[in-house]
CSV table of C-alpha atoms and ligand atoms in Angstrom, one decimal:
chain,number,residue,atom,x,y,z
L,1,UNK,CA,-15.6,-44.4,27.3
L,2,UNK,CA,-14.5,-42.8,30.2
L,3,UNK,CA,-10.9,-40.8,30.7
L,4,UNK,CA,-9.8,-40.5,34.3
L,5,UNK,CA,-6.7,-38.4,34.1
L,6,UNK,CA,-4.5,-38.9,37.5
L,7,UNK,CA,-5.2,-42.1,38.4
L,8,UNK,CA,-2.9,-42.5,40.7
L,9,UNK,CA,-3.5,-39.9,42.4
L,10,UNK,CA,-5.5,-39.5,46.0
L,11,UNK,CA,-8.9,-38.4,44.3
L,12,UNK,CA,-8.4,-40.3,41.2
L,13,UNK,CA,-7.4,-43.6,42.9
L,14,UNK,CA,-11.1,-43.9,44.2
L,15,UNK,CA,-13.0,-42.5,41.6
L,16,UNK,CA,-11.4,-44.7,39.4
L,17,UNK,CA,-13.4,-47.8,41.5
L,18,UNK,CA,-16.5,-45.6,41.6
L,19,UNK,CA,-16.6,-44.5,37.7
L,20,UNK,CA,-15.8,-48.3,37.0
L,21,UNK,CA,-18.8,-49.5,39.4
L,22,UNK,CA,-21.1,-47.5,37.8
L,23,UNK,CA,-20.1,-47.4,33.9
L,24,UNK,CA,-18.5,-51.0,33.9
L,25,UNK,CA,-15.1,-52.0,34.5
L,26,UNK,CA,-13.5,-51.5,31.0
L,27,UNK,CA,-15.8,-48.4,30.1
L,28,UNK,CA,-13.2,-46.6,32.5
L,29,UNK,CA,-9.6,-45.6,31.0
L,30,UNK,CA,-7.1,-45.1,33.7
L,31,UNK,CA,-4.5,-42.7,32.9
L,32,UNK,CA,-1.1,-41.5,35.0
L,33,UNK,CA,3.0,-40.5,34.5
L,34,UNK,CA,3.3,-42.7,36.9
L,35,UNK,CA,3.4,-46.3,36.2
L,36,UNK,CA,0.2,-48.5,36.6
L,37,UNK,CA,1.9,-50.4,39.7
L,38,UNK,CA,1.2,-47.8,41.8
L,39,UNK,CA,-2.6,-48.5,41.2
L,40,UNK,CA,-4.8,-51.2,43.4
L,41,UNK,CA,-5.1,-54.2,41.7
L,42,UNK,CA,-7.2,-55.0,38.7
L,43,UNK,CA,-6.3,-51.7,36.9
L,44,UNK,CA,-6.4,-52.3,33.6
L,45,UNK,CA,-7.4,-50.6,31.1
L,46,UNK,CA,-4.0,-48.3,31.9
L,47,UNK,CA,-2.6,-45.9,30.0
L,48,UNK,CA,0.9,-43.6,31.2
L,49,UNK,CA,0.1,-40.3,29.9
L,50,UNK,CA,1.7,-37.0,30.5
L,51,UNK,CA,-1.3,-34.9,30.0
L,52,UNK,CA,1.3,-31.9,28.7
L,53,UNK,CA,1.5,-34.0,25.8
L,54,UNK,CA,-1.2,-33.1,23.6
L,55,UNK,CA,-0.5,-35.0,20.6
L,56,UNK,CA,-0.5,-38.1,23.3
L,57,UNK,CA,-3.9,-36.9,24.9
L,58,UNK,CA,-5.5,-36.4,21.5
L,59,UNK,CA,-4.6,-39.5,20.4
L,60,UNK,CA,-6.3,-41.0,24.0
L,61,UNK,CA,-9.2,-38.9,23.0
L,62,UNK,CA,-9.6,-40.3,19.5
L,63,UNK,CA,-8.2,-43.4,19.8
L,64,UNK,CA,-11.1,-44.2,22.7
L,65,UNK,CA,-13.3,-42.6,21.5
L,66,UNK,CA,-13.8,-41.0,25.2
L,67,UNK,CA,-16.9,-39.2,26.1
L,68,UNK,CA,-15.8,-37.4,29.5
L,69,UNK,CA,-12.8,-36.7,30.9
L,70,UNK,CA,-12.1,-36.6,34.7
L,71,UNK,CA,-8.7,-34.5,34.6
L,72,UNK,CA,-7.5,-34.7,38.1
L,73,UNK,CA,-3.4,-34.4,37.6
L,74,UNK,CA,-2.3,-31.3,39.6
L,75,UNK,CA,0.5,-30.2,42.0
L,76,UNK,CA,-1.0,-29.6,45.2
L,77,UNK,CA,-0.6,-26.4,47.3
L,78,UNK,CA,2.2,-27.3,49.8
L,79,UNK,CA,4.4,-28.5,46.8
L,80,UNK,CA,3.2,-25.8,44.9
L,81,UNK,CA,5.3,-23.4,46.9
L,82,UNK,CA,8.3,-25.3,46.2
L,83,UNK,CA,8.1,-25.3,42.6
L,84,UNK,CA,5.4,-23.0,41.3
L,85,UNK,CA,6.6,-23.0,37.7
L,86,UNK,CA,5.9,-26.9,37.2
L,87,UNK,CA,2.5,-25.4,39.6
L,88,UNK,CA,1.6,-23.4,37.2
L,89,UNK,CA,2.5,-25.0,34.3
L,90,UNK,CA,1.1,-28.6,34.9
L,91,UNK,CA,-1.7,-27.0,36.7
L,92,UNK,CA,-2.9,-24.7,33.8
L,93,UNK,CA,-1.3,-25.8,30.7
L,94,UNK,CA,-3.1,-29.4,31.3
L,95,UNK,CA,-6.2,-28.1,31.7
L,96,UNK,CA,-6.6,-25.6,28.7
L,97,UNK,CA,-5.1,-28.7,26.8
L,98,UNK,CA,-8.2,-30.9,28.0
L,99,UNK,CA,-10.6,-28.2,27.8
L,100,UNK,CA,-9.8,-27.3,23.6
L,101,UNK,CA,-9.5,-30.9,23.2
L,102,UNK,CA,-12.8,-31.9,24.7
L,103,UNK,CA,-14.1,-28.8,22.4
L,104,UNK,CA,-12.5,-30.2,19.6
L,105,UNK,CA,-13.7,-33.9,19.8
L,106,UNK,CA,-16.8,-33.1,21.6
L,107,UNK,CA,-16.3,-34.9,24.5
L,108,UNK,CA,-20.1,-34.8,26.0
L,109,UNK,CA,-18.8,-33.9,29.9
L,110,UNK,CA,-15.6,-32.8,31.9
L,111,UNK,CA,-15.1,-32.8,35.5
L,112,UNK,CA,-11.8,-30.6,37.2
L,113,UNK,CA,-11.7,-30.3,40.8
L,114,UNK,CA,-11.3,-27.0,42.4
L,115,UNK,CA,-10.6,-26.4,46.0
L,116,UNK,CA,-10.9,-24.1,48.6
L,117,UNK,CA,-7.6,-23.0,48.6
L,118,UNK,CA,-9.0,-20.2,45.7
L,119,UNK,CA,-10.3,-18.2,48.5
L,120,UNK,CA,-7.3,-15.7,50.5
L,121,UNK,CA,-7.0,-14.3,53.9
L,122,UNK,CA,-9.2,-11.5,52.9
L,123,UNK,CA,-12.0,-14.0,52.4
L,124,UNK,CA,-15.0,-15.1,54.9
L,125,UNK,CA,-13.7,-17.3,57.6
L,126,UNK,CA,-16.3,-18.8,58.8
L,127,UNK,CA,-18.9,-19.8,56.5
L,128,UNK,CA,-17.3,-18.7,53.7
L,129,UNK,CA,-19.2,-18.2,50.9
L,130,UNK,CA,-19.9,-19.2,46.8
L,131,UNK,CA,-19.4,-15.5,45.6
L,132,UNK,CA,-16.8,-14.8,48.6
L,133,UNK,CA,-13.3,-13.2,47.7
L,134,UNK,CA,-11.2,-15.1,46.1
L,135,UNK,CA,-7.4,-13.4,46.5
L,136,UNK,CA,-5.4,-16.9,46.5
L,137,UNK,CA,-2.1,-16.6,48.5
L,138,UNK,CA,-0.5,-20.0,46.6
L,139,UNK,CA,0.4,-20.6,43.0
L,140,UNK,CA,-2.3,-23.7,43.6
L,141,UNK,CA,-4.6,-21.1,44.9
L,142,UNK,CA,-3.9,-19.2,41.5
L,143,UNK,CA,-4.3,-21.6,39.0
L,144,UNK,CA,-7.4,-23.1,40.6
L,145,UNK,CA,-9.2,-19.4,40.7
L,146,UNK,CA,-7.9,-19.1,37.1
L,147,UNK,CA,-9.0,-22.9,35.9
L,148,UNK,CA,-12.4,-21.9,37.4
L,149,UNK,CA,-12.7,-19.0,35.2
L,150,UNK,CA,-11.6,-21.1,31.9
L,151,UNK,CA,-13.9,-24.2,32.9
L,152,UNK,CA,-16.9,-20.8,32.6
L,153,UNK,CA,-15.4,-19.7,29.5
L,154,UNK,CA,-15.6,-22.9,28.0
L,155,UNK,CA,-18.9,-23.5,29.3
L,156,UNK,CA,-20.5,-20.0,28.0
L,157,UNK,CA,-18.4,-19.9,24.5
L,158,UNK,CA,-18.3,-23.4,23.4
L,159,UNK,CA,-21.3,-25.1,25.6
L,160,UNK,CA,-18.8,-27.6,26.8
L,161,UNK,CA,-20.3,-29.1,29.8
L,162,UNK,CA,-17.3,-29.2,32.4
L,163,UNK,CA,-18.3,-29.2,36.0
L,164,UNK,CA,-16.1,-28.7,39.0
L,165,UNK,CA,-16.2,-28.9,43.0
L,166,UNK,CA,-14.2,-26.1,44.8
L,167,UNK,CA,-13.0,-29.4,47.6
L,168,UNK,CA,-12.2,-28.7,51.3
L,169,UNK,CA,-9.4,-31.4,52.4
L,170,UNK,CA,-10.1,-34.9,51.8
L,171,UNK,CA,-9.0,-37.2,53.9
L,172,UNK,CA,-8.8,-41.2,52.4
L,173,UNK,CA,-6.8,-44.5,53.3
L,174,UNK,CA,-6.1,-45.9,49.7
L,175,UNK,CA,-2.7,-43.6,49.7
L,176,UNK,CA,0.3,-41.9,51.3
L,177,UNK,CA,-0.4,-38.0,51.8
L,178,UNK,CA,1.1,-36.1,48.7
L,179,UNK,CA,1.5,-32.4,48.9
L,180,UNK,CA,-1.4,-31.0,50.6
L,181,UNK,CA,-1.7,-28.3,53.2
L,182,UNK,CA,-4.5,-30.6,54.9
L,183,UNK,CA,-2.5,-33.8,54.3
L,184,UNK,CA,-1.3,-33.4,58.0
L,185,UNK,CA,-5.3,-35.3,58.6
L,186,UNK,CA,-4.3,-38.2,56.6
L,187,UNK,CA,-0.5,-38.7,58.1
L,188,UNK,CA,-1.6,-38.6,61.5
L,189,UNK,CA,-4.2,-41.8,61.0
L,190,UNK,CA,-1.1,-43.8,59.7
L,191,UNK,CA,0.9,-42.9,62.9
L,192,UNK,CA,-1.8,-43.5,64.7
L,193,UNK,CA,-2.4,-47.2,63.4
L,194,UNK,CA,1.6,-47.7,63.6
L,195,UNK,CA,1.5,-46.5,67.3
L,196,UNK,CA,4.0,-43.8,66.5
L,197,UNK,CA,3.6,-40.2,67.7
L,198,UNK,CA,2.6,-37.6,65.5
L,199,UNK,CA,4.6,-34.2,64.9
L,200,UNK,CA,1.6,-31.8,63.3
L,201,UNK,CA,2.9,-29.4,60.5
L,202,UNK,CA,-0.1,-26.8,61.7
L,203,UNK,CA,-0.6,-25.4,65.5
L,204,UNK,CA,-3.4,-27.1,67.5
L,205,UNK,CA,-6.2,-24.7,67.0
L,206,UNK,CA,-6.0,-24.5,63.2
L,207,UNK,CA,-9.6,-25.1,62.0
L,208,UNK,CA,-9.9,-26.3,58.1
L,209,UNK,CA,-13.0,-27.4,56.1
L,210,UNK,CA,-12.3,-31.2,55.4
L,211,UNK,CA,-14.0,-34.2,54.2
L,212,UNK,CA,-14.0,-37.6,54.1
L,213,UNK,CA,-13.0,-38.9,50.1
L,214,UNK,CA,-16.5,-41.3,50.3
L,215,UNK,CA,-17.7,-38.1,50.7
L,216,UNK,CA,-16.5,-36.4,48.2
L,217,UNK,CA,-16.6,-39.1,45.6
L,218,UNK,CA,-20.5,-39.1,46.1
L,219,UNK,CA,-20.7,-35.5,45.5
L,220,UNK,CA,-18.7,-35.9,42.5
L,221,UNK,CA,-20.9,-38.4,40.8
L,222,UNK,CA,-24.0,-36.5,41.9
L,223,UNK,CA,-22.9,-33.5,40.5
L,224,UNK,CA,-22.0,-35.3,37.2
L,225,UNK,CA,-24.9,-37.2,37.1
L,226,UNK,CA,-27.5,-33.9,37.9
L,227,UNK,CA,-29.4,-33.0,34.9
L,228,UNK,CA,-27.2,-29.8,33.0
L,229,UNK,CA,-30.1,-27.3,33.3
L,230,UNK,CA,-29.5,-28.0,37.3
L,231,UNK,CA,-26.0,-27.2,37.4
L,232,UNK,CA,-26.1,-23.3,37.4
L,233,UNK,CA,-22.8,-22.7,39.1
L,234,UNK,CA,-20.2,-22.7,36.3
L,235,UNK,CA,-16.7,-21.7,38.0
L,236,UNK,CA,-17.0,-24.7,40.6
L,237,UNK,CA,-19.6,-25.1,43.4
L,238,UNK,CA,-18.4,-25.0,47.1
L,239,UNK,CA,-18.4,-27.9,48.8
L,240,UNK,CA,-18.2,-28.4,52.9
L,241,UNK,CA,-18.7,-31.5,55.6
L,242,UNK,CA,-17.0,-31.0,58.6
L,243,UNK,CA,-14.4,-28.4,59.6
L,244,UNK,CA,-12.3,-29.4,62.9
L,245,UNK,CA,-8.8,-28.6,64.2
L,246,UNK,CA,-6.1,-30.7,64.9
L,247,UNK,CA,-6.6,-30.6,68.3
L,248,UNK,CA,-10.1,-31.6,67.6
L,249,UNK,CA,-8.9,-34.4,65.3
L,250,UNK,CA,-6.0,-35.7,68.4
L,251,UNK,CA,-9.0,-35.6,70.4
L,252,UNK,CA,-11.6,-37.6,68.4
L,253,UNK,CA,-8.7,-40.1,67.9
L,254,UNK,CA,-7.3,-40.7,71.4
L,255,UNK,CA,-11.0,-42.1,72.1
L,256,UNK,CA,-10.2,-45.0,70.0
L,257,UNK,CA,-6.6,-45.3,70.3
L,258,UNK,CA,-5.6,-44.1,73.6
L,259,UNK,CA,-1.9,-44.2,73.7
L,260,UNK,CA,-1.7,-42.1,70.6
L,261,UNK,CA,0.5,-38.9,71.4
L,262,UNK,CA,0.6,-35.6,68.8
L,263,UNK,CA,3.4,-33.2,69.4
L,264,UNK,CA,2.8,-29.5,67.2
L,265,UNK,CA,5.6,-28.1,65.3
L,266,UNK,CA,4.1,-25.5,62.2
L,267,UNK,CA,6.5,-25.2,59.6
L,268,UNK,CA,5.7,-22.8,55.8
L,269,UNK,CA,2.4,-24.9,55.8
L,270,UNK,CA,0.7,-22.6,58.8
L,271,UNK,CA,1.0,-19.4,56.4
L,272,UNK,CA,-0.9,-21.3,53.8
L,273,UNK,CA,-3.4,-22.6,56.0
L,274,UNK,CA,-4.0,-19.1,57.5
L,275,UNK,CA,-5.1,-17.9,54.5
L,276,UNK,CA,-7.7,-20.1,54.0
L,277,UNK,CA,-11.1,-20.4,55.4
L,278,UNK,CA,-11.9,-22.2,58.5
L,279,UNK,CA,-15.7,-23.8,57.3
L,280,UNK,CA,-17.6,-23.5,53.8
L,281,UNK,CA,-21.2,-22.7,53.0
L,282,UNK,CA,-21.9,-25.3,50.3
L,283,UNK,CA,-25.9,-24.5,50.3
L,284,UNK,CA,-25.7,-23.6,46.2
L,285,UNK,CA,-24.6,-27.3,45.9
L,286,UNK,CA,-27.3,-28.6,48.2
L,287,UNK,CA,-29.7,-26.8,46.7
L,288,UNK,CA,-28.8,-27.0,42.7
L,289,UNK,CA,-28.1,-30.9,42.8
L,290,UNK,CA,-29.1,-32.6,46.5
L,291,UNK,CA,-25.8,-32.2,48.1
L,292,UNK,CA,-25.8,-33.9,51.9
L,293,UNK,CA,-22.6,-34.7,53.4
L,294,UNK,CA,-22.7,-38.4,54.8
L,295,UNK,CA,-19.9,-38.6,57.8
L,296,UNK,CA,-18.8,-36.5,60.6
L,297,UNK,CA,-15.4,-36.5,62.4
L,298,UNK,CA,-16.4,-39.8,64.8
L,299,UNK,CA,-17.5,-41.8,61.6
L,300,UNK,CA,-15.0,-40.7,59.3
L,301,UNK,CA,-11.8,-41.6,62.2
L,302,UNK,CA,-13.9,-45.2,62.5
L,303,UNK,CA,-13.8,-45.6,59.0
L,304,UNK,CA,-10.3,-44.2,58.4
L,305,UNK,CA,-8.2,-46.1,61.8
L,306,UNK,CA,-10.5,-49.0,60.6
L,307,UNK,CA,-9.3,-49.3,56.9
L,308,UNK,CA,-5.6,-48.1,57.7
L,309,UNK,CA,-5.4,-51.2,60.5
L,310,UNK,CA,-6.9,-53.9,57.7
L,311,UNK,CA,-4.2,-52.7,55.5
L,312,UNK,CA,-1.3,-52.4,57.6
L,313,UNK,CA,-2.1,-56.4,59.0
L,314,UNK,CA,-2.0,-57.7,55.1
X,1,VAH,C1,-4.1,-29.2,49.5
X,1,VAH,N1,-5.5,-31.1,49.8
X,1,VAH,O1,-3.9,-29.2,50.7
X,1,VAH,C2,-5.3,-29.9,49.0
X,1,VAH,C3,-6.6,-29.1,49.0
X,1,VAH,C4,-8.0,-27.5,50.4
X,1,VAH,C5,-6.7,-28.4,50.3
X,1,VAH,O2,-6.7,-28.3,48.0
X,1,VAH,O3,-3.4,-28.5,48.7
């Protein structure tokens, strides 16, 4: 059985639907704090878990008899800086509690999504690459770079087969924006489709690797499903698709909706996007497990004002 831990959440939402496509509907445990309502329909088997519980989590783990984890729950970088010790603590203390777990009951695979934010304003811009420096400038930053380097650990002293994807900003529909840095690409689709003007938390020419969640659900599954001999990147692999600005993004969108008006304002979000890179090289992923990026910025706004407008009329 599979655990997906964060299920609520804006990744775990959708690869909730894709683990349950592929492994059957009831092969896939859902597991959140927050309450099941705030799932899509049809979300049973639920659990509420807080994953700081381990008695509760080793319970799951038992209980289930689960075979791989997908532990998803963090505190994203934005609200990171406004409470790094819940950061810190939720972001860390949960995953060394899956990892000794998973150890302990030898769960066969885990998956923990990294993100781009390890890398610091001393690393590559442009192109930035696997081995490039990673000096994080957020508490999120921080615990991902350090979760990489347990998820190794784990992997090298214990043979626990734990994967993860260093992710650029995903943008989805299923979900209100929740923290991010790069959440400013998902707000502005739902003033767009509400035919309000958008105020953008980052100045126009602020260029950030980002991806479109169908996108990154793929890569997920192809990464999980690649043969463990293939997988030779053991902190977490870069991952890239497109890398635009919100100027860029405005742009792209006021060629399907033309009225739509965005207004620039940065706030504390500009520092933190500063410091990250502007595009990733991914080629380790493309060339370890088949990794191809599907959309590009005109397919994934389709897709996105598309989705958001079916919603908003039901
Ligand atoms: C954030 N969406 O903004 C996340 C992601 C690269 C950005 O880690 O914090």
């Amino acid at each position: 059985t599979i655990l997906v831990i964060g299920a609520c959440g804006q990744i775990g939402k959708e690869l909730l639907v894709a683990l349950r496509e592929k492994n059957g509907h009831d092969n896939v445990i859902a597991a959140d704090i927050h309450p099941q309502e705030s799932l899509p329909a049809e979300t049973a088997p639920y659990v509420k878990l807080n994953v700081l519980d381990a008695q509760a989590l080793e319970a799951l783990i038992v209980d289930q008899q689960i075979t791989q984890i997908y532990h998803l729950a963090a505190v994203l970088s934005a609200k990171g800086e406004s409470n790094p010790t819940l950061a810190w603590d939720l972001n860390m203390n949960s995953l060394l509690s899956v990892l000794d777990l998973s150890v302990k009951h030898k769960v066969n695979k885990v998956f923990w999504p990294s993100s781009i934010a390890i890398f610091g304003p001393d690393s590559e811009k442009i192109n930035c690459p696997q081995q490039g420096v990673t000096e994080p400038s957020t508490v999120y930053g921080i615990s991902k770079a350090a979760g990489e380097h347990w998820c190794k650990y784990y992997f090298e002293k214990h043979g626990l087969d734990v994967r993860s994807l260093r992710y650029p900003g995903l943008i989805s529909y299923t979900g209100a924006p929740g923290g991010g840095t790069t959440d400013y690409a998902v707000d502005i689709f739902h003033h767009a489709v509400q035919g309000k003007p958008y105020t953008c938390f980052l100045s126009e020419e602020t260029a950030l690797p980002m991806m479109f969640m169908e996108d990154a659900i793929h890569a997920t599954l192809q990464l999980m499903d690649a043969p463990a001999e293939n997988v030779h990147i053991r902190t977490a692999y870069n991952l890239g698709a497109l890398s635009f600005t919100p100027q860029e993004l405005a742009a792209e969108i006021k060629s399907q909706v033309p009225e739509f008006v965005v207004n620039y304002a940065p706030d504390f979000r500009q520092a933190i996007a500063d410091s990250w890179p502007s595009s990733i090289d991914d080629s380790a992923a493309r060339k370890d497990w088949g990794w191809k990026p599907a959309y590009d910025l005109k397919a994934m706004t389709t897709e996105m004002l598309e989705n958001l407008l079916v919603l908003q009329a039901n």
